[in-house]
Coordinates of C-alpha atoms and ligand atoms in Angstrom, one line a residue:
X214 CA 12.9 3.1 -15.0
X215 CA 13.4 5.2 -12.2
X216 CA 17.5 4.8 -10.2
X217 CA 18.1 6.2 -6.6
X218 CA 21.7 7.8 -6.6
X219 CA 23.4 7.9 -3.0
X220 CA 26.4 9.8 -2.2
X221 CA 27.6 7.5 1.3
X222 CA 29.3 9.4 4.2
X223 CA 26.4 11.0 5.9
X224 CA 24.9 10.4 9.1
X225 CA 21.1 10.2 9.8
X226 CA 19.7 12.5 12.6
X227 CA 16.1 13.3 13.2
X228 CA 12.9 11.8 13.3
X229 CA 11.8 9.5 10.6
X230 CA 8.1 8.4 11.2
X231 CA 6.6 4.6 10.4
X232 CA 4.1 4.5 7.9
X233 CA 1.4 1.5 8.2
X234 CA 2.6 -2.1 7.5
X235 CA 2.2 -3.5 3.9
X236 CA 2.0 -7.0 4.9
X237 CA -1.2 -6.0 7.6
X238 CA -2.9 -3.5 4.5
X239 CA -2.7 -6.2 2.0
X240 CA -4.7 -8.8 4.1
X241 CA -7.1 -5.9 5.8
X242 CA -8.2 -4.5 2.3
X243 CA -8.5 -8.1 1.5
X244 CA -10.8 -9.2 4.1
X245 CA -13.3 -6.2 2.7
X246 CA -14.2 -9.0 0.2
X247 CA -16.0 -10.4 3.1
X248 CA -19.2 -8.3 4.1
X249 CA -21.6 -6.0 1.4
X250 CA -21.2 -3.1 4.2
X251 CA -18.0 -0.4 4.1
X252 CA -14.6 -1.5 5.6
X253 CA -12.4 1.4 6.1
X254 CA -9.1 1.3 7.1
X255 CA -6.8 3.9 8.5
X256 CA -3.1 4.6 8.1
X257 CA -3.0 2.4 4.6
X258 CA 0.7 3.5 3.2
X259 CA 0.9 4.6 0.1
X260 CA 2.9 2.0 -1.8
X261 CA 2.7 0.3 -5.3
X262 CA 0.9 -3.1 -3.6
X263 CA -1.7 -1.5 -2.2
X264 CA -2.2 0.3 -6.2
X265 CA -2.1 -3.3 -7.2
X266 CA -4.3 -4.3 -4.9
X267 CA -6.8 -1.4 -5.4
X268 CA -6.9 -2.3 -9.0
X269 CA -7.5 -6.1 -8.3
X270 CA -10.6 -5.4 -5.9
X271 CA -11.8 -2.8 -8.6
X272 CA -12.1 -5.5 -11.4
X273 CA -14.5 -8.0 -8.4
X274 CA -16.7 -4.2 -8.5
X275 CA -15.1 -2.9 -4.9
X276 CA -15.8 0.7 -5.0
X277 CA -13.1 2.9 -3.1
X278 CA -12.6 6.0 -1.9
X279 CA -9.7 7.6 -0.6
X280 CA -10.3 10.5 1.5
X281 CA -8.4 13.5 1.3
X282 CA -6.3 14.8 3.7
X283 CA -7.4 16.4 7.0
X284 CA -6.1 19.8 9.0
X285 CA -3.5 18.7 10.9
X286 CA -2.7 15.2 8.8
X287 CA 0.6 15.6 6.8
X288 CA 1.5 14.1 3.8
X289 CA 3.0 11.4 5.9
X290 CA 0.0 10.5 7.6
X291 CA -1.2 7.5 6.1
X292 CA -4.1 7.2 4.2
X293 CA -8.0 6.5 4.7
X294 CA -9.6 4.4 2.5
X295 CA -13.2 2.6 2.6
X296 CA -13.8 -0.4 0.2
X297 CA -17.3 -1.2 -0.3
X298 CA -17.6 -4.8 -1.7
X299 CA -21.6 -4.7 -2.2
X300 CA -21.8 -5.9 -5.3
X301 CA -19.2 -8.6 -7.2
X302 CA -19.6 -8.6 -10.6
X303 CA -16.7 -11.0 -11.0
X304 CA -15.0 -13.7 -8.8
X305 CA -12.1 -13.8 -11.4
X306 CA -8.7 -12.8 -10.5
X307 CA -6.6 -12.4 -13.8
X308 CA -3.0 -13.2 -14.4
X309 CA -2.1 -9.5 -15.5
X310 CA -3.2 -8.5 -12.0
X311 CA -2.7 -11.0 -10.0
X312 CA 1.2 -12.5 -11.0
X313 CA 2.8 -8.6 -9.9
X314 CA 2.2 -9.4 -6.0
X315 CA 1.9 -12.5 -4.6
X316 CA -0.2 -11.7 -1.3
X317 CA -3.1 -11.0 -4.4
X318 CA -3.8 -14.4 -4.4
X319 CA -5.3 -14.3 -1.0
X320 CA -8.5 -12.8 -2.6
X321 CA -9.2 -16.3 -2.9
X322 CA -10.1 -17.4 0.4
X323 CA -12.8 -14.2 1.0
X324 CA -14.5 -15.1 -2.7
X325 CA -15.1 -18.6 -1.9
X326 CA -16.0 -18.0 1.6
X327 CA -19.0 -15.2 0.8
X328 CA -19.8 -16.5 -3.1
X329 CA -18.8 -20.3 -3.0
X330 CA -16.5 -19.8 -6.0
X331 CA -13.4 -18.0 -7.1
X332 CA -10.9 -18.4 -10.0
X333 CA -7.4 -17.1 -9.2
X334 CA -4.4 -17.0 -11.2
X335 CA -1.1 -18.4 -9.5
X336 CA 0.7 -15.8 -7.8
X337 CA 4.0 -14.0 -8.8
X338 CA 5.9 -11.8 -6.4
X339 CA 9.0 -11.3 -5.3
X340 CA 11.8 -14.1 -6.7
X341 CA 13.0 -15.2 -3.6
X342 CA 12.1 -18.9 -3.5
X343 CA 9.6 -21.9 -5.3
X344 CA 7.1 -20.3 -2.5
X345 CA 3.7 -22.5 -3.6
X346 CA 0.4 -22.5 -3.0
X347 CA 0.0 -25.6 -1.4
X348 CA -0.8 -25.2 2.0
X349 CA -3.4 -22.3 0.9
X350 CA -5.0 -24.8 -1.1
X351 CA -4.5 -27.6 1.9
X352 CA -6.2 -25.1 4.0
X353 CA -9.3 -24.2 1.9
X354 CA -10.0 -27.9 1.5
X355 CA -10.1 -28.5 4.8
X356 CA -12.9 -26.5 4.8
X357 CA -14.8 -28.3 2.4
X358 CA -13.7 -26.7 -1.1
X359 CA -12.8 -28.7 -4.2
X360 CA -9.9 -26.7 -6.0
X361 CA -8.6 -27.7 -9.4
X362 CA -5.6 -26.7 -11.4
X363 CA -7.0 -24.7 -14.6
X364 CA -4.6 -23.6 -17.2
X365 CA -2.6 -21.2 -14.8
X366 CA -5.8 -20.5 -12.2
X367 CA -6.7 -22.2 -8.9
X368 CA -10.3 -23.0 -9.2
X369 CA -11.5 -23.2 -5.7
X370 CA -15.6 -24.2 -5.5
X371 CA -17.9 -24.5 -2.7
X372 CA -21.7 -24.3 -3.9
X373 CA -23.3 -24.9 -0.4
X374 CA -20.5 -23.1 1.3
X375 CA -17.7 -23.7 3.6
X376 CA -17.8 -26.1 6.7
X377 CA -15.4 -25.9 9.9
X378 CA -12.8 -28.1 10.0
X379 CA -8.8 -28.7 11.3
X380 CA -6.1 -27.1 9.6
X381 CA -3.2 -28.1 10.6
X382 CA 0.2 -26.1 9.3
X383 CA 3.3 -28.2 8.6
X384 CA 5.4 -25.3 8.9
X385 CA 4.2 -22.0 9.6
X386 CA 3.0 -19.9 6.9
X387 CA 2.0 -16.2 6.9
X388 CA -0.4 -16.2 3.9
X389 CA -1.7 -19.8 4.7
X390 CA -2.7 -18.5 8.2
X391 CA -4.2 -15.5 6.4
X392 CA -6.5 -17.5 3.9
X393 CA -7.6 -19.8 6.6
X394 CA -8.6 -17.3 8.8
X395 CA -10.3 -15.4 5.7
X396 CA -12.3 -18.6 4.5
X397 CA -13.3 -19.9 8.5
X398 CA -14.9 -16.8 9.7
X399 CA -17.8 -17.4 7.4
X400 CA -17.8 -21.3 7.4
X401 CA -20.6 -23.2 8.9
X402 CA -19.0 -24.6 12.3
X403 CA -16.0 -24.6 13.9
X404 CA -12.8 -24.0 12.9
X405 CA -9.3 -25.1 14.7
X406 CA -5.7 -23.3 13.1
X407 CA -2.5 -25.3 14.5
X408 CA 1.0 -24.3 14.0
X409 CA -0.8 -20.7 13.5
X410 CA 1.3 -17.9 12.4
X411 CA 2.1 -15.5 15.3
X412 CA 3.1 -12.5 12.9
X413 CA 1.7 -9.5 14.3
X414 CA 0.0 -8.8 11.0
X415 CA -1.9 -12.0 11.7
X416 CA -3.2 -10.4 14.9
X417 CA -4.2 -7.3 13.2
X418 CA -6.2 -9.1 10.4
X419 CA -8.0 -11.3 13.4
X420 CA -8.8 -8.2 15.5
X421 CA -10.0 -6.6 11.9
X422 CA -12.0 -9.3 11.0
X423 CA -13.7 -9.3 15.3
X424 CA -14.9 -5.7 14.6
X425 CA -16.3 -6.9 11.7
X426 CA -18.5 -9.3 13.8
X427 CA -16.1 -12.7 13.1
X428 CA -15.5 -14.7 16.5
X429 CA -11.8 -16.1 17.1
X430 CA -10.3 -16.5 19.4
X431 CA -6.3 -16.9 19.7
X432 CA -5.3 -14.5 16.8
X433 CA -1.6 -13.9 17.0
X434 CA -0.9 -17.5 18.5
X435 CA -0.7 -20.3 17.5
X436 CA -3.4 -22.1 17.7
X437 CA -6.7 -20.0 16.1
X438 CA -10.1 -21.3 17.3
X439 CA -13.0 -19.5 14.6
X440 CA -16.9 -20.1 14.7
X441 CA -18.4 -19.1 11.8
X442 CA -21.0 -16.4 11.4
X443 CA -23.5 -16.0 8.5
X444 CA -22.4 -12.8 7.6
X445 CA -19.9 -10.1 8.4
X446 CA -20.5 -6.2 8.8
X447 CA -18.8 -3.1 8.0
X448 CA -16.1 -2.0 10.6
X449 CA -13.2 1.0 10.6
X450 CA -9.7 -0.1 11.8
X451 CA -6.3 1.4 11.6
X452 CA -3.5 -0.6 9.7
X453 CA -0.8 -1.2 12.5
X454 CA 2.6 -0.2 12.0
X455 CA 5.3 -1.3 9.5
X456 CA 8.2 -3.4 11.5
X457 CA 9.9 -4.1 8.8
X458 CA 10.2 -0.5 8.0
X459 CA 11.0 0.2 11.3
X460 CA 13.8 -2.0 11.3
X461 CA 15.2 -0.9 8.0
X462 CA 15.7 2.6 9.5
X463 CA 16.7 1.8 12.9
X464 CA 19.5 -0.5 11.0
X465 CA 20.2 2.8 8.1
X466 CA 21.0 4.6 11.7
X467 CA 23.2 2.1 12.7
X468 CA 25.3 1.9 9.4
X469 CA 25.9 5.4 9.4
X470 CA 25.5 6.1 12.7
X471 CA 23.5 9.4 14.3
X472 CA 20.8 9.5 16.7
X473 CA 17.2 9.6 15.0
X474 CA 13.5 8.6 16.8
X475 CA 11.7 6.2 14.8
X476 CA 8.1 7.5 15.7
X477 CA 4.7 6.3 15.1
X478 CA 5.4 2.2 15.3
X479 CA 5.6 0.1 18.4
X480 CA 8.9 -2.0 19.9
X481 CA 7.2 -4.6 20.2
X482 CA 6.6 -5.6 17.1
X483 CA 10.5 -6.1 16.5
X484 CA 11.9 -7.0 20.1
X485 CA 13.8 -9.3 18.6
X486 CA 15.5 -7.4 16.0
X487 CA 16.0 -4.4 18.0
X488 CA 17.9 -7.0 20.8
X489 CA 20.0 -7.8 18.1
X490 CA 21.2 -4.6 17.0
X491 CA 21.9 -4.1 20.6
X492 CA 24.2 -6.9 20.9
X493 CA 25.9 -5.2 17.5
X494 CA 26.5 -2.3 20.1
X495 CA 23.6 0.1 18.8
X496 CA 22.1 2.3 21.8
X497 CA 18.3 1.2 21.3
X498 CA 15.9 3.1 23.8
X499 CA 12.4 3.6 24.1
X500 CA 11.2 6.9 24.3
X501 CA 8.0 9.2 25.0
X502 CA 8.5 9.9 21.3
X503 CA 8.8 6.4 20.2
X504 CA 12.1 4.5 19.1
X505 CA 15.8 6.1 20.0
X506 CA 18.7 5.0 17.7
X507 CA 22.2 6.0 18.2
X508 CA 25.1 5.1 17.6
X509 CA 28.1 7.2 18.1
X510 CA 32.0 6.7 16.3
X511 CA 32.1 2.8 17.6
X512 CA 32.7 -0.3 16.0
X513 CA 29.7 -2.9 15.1
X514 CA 30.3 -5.9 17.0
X515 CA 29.6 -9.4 14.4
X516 CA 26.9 -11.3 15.4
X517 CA 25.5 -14.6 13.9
X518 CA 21.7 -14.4 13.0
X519 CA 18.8 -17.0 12.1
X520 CA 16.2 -16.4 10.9
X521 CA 12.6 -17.4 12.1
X522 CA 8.9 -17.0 12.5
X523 CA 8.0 -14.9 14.5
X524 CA 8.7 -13.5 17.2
X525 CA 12.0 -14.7 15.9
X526 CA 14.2 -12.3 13.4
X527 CA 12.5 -11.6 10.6
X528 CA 13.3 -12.6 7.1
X529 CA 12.2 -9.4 6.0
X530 CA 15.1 -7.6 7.6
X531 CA 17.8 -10.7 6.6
X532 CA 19.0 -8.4 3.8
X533 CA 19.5 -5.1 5.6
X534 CA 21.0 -6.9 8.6
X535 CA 23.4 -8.5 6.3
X536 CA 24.5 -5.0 5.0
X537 CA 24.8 -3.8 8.5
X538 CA 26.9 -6.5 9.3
X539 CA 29.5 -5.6 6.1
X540 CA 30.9 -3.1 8.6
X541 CA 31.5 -5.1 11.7
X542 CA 35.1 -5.8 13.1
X543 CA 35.3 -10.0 12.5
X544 CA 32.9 -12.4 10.9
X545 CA 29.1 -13.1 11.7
X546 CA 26.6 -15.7 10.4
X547 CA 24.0 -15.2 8.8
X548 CA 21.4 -17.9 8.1
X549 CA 18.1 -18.2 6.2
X550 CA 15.4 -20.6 7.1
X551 CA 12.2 -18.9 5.4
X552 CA 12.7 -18.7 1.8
X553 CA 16.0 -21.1 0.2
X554 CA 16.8 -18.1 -2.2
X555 CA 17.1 -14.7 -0.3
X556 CA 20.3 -14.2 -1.0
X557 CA 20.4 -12.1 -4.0
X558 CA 21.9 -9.2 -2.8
X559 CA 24.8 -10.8 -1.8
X560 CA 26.2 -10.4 -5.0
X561 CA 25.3 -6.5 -5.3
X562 CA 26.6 -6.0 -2.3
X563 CA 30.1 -7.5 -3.7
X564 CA 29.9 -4.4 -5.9
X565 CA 30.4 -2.0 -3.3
X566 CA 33.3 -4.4 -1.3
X567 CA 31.4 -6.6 0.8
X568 CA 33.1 -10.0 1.4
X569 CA 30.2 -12.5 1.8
X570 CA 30.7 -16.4 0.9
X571 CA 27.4 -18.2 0.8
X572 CA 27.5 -22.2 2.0
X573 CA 23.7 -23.7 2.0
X574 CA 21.8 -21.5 3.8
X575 CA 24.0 -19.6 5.3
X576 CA 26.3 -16.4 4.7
X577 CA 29.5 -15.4 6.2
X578 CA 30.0 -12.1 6.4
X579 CA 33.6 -10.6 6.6
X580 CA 33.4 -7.2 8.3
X581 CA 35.7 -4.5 5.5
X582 CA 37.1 -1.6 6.3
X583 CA 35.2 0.4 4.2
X584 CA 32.2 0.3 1.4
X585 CA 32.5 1.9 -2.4
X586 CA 30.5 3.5 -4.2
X587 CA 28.9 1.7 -7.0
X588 CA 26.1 1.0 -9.9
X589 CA 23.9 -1.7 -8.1
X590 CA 20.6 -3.7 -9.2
X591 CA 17.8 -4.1 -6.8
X592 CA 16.8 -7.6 -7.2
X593 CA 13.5 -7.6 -4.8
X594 CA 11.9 -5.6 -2.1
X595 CA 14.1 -6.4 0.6
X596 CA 16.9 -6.9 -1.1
X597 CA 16.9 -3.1 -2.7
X598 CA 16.7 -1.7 0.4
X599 CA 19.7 -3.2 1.9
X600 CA 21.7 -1.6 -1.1
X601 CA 20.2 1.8 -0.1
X602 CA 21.9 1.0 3.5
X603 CA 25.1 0.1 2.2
X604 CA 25.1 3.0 -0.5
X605 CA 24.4 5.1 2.9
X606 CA 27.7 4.1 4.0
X607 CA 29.6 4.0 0.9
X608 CA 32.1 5.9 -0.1
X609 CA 31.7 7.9 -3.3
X610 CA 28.6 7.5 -5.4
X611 CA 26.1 4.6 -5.3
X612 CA 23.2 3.9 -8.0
X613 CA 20.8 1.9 -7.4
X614 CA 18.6 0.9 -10.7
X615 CA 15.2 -0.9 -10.6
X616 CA 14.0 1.2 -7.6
X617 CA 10.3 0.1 -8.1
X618 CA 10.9 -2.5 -6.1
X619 CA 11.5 0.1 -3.6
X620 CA 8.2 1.4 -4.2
X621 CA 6.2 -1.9 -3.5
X622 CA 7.4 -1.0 0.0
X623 CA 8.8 1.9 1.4
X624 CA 6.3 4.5 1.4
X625 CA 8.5 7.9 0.9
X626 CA 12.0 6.4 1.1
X627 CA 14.1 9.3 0.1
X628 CA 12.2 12.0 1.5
X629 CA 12.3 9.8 5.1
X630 CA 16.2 9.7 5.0
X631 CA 16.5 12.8 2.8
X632 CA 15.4 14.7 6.2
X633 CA 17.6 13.2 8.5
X634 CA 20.6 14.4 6.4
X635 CA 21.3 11.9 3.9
X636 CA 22.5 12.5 0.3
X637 CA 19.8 10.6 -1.9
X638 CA 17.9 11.4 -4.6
X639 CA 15.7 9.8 -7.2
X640 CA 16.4 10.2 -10.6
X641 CA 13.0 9.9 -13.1
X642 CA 13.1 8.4 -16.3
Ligands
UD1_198 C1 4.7 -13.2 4.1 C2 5.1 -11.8 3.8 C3 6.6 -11.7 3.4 C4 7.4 -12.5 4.5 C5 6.9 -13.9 4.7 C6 7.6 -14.6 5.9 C7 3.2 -10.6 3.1 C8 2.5 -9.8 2.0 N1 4.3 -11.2 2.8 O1 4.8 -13.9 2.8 O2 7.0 -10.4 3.4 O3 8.8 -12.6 4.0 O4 5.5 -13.8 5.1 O5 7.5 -13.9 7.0 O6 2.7 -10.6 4.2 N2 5.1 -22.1 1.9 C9 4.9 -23.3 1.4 N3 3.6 -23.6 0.9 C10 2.6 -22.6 0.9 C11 2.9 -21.4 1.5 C12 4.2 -21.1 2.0 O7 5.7 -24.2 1.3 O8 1.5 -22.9 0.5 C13 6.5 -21.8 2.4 C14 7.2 -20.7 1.7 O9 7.8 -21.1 0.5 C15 8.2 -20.2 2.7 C16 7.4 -20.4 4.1 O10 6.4 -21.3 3.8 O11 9.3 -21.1 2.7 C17 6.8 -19.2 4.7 O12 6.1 -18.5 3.7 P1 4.8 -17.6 4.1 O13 4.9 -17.3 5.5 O14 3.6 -18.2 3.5 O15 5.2 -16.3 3.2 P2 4.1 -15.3 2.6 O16 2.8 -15.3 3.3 O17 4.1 -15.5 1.1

C-alpha cells in the first residue's frame, strides 16, 4: 500500500487549482441512469470514486468514454466523460462493487425510477458513523415503491412506476435528498421534498437533472417541488467545484502559513468556512484570480466550531479544522453534529503532539507549541487529509500509511502542494 512521507517546516506559496467536487460527480454520473440519450459531464476529477463508480455503471451496460485531452487543457483540467445508459442489461448492484463507496447506493433511486426495479447491496463507505439507509428507503416509498430487506440487498420494486408524493426529511440528509430527487423526476405527479438539503451539490444535481428536461423547482433549498416527466434526455453539464477541497488547502495555507490563490472554485460555496478561518486571523480575499490565502508569522487565534448542514461548517472540513486548530494560542471547541464517530483522527493526531480530549460530541483542543514528526494511519477520507496538514507543520518527518483513502478524494494531492513548496512525496509499494 502506497505511504505519503512529509518533511513539516515549509510554507505553501503559489497557486493550487480546485478540481470538480466528488460529492456533485458521484450523483451527476448517477443521474445518467436516468435517460437512454448521452449525459456528459465536464470537469469530473480524477479520483478512485468516480473509478468505482465507472465500474458500477459498467456492470448496468453504461458505455463511457473519456475524452482525451484538448490544446490548451492541462493535466489538471478535469475530465470529460459521456455515459450512455441505452441499454441496461442488469438492475443489480453487487456487494463487491457497491460496499467500497457508499454514495453507490444511490444507483437505486434512477433504476427504480426508469425500469421499476433495482436490487442494491447495502452500502459501505467511510467508517465514520451507523449512517443507514433509512430515510433513502422512507423516501422511495413515499413514492410508491415496496422495498424489502434481501440477504444483504435492498430490493426496491415498482412495476407500474413511481407516483408523486410528500417526503418529508426528519433531519436533513445529503444522499436522501439525492435519491428523492433521482426517483421524483420521473414519477407520475407531483412531488414535494421538505427539510431539503441545501448542499450546493444538491443544486448542481437539480440544475443537471433541468437540462436534462426534469422540472423542479427549489433545488438548493429546502423545500424541492418536482413534476414528473415521462422521460429524460441527454444533456452536457460541468461538475461544480470541490469545497471541500478548497477548504482543505485554504486551511494547509493557514497551518504553514504563505500566500497561495486557490483558483478555479467559487467562495461561495464555503462562506462559512472561509469566515471562520478569518476569525482564526487568516487574511481571506477574493481575487480576479479566485481565492487569496495568507497568512504571515502570526498566531491562530482558538475558535469553537459546530458543525452543520449547510450553509453551516461543513463536516467535511471538521478534521482539517481540528488540525489547524492544534496550533492555536488557548483552547477551542470543536463539535460534531453530522456523523457521532468522526473523530478518528484525534488519536493520530496525538502522535504528532496534539492535545485533544474528546467529551460526547465534542473535542477540546489545546493549542501546542509545536507538532512532531511521526508514522500516522489515515483512518478515512477526511480524516487522512487532516494528518497531511498537520505533517505540513510538523517538525521532522511524518508518514502517513493507508493513503488510498487520500485517493478517493483529492485529485493530485502531492503534486498540488508539491508546487507551492512543500516537502511531500508518495512512496509506491
Ligand atoms: C454526504 C457526503 C459526505 C458528507 C455528508 C454530510 C457524498 C458522496 N457524501 O454523505 O461527504 O459528510 O453528506 O454533509 O456526497 N442519515 C440517516 N438515515 C439515512 C441517511 C442519513 O440517519 O437514511 C444520517 C446520517 O447517519 C448522518 C446524517 O443523516 O448522521 C447526514 O448524512 P447524509 O447527509 O445522508 O450523508 P451522505 O449523503 O451519506
Amino acid at each position: 500500500m502506497d505511504r505519503i512521507r512529509i518533511r513539516g517546516g515549509a510554507p505553501l506559496n503559489g497557486t493550487i487549482p480546485i478540481s470538480g467536487a466528488k460529492n456533485a460527480a458521484l450523483p451527476l454520473m448517477t443521474a445518467s441512469l436516468l435517460t437512454d440519450e448521452t449525459l456528459e459531464l465536464t470537469n469530473v476529477p480524477r479520483l478512485a470514486d468516480v473509478s468505482s463508480l465507472l465500474r458500477i455503471l459498467s456492470n448496468f451496460g453504461v458505455d463511457h468514454m473519456i475524452a482525451g485531452r484538448r490544446p490548451g487543457q492541462t493535466s489538471e483540467t478535469g475530465q470529460t466523460v459521456r455515459l450512455t445508459a441505452r441499454t441496461i442489461i442488469d438492475t443489480c448492484a453487487p456487494y463487491e462493487l457497491v460496499s467500497t463507496m457508499r454514495a453507490s447506493f444511490w444507483v437505486i433511486a434512477p433504476l427504480l425510477a426508469r425500469f421499476g426495479q433495482a436490487r442494491v447491496s447495502l452500502p459501505g463507505g467511510c467508517a465514520i458513523g451507523t449512517r443507514p439507509v433509512d430515510l433513502l428507503i422512507m423516501a422511495m416509498e413515499r413514492l410508491g415503491a415496496t422495498i424489502e430487506i434481501d440477504g444483504g440487498y435492498v430490493v426496491a420494486k415498482a412495476p407500474r412506476g413511481l407516483q408523486g408524493g410528500e417526503i418529508v426529511f426528519p433531519k436533513v440528509t445529503v444522499g436522501g435528498t439525492h435519491v428523492a430527487l433521482m426517483a421524483a423526476v420521473l414519477a407520475n405527479g407531483t412531488t414535494v421534498i421538505e427539510n431539503a438539503a441545501r448542499e450546493p451539490e444538491v443544486a448542481d444535481l437539480a440544475n443537471c437533472l433541468v437540462k436534462m428536461g426534469a422540472r423542479i423547482e427549489g433545488g438548493g433549498t429546502c423545500r424541492i417541488v418536482v413534476e414528473g416527466v415521462s422521460r429524460l434526455h441527454g444533456a452536457s453539464h460541468e461538475v461544480l467545484p470541490d469545497r471541500i477541497e478548497t477548504g482543505t488547502y485554504a486551511i494547509a495555507v493557514a497551518m504553514t502559513g504563505g500566500d497561495v490563490t486557490l483558483t478555479n472554485t467559487r467562495p461561495d460555496l464555503l462562506q462559512f468556512a472561509l469566515d471562520t478561518l478569518g476569525q482564526v486571523g487568516v487574511d481571506i480575499s477574493v481575487t480576479n484570480e479566485g481565492i487569496r490565502v495568507r497568512r504571515n508569522g502570526a498566531g491562530l487565534e482558538p475558535v469553537d466550531v459546530t458543525t452543520d448542514p449547510f450553509p453551516g461548517f461543513p463536516t467535511d472540513l471538521q478534521a482539517q479544522f481540528m488540525a489547524l486548530m492544534t496550533r492555536a494560542k488557548g483552547t477551542s471547541r470543536i463539535t460534531e453534529t453530522i456523523f457521532e464517530n468522526r473523530f478518528m483522527h484525534v488519536q493520530e493526531l496525538a502522535r504528532l503532539g496534539a492535545s485533544i480530549r474528546l467529551d460526547g460530541d465534542s473535542a477540546f483542543v489545546d493549542g501546542v507549541k509545536r507538532l512532531r514528526g511521526a508514522p500516522v494511519m489515515a483512518t478515512d477520507l477526511r480524516a487522512s487529509v487532516s494528518l497531511v496538514i498537520a505533517g505540513l507543520a510538523a517538525e521532522g518527518e511524518t508518514m502517513i500509511n493507508r493513503v488510498y483513502h487520500l485517493d478517493r478524494g483529492f485529485e493530485a494531492l502531492e503534486a498540488k502542494l508539491g508546487r507551492c513548496g512543500a516537502e511531500i512525496e508518495r512512496i509506491k509499494s
